[in-house]
Amino acid sequence: MLEVNKSMNLTAIRDPDEAWQRHIEDSLALLPVIDSYRSSSSSSSSGKVGNSISSSSSNSGSSSTSSSGSSRVRHTGRRAADDDSAEKPAPAQQQQQQLRVIDVGTGAGLPGMVLAVARPHWKVTLLDSLRKRCDFLQATADMLGLDNVTVVWARAEEGGRKAELRDAYDLAVARAVAELRVLSELCLPFVRPGGLWVAAKGAHPQEEVAAAKPALAKLGGKLQAVELVESWAPEGQRTAVVVAKTGSTPAKYPRAPGTPSKKPL
């Protein structure tokens, strides 16, 4: 990535150590959240992890329940390993289950390419709107010998209407693409009912999450939690917004290219 970045704009980060922390570690930090909620959904329980924050809570350390009726989420102020109520890591056989994943607006392959390396039994689709980036992603997958990666050149609004992509994935991920109102329309059409969407966000996404609840309801999604992850930025600890796909997305979504960002739901 850094080598190609010398001639093509993939990332503003040039330092290898910073790139490892900001890109690779940030991407890997999503795995415990993904594994925990897959385990919860497979056992028909509500998703809960020890380090959750609600979209309306402060850093008070108290329990709370979201006003929309979604699963309870907590901000304990402690690491999951120190919380007796925290869910244990997913068993090895559960982690080995094949998962169909799409990274919407993958850019330089973050987090999708990293997840494909870390979970070689997952089938990962990398979707991006720029042909040059897609060429880079395909060349990288070929160089790494990743036969579990598929690269799709398309805008999310167009890809979400393709029969072979719509409702086709167990999990959608997105990182630093757009605000949640916009992302929900771009990501949820790809997820099958019963699947998950996990969006990597910054330290304080509560207002953004609250604003996105009407969009989630329209698109067949339900907020599960805002999870603290093992990744930090200058503004604080990063988070992952977890959304369950509880129903089908209406056929009129996603709207025409550019409309979701211009007129968010």
CSV table of C-alpha atoms in Angstrom, one decimal, residues 23 66 68 71 125 158-159 168 200-201:
chain,number,residue,atom,x,y,z
A,23,HIS,CA,-4.8,1.1,9.3
A,66,SER,CA,-31.7,2.9,24.2
A,68,SER,CA,-35.6,2.8,20.3
A,71,SER,CA,-30.6,-4.4,22.7
A,125,THR,CA,-15.8,-8.7,-1.4
A,158,GLU,CA,-25.4,0.7,-8.0
A,159,GLY,CA,-24.0,-2.4,-6.4
A,168,ALA,CA,-26.0,-11.7,-0.4
A,200,ALA,CA,-15.9,1.7,12.4
A,201,LYS,CA,-16.3,5.1,14.0
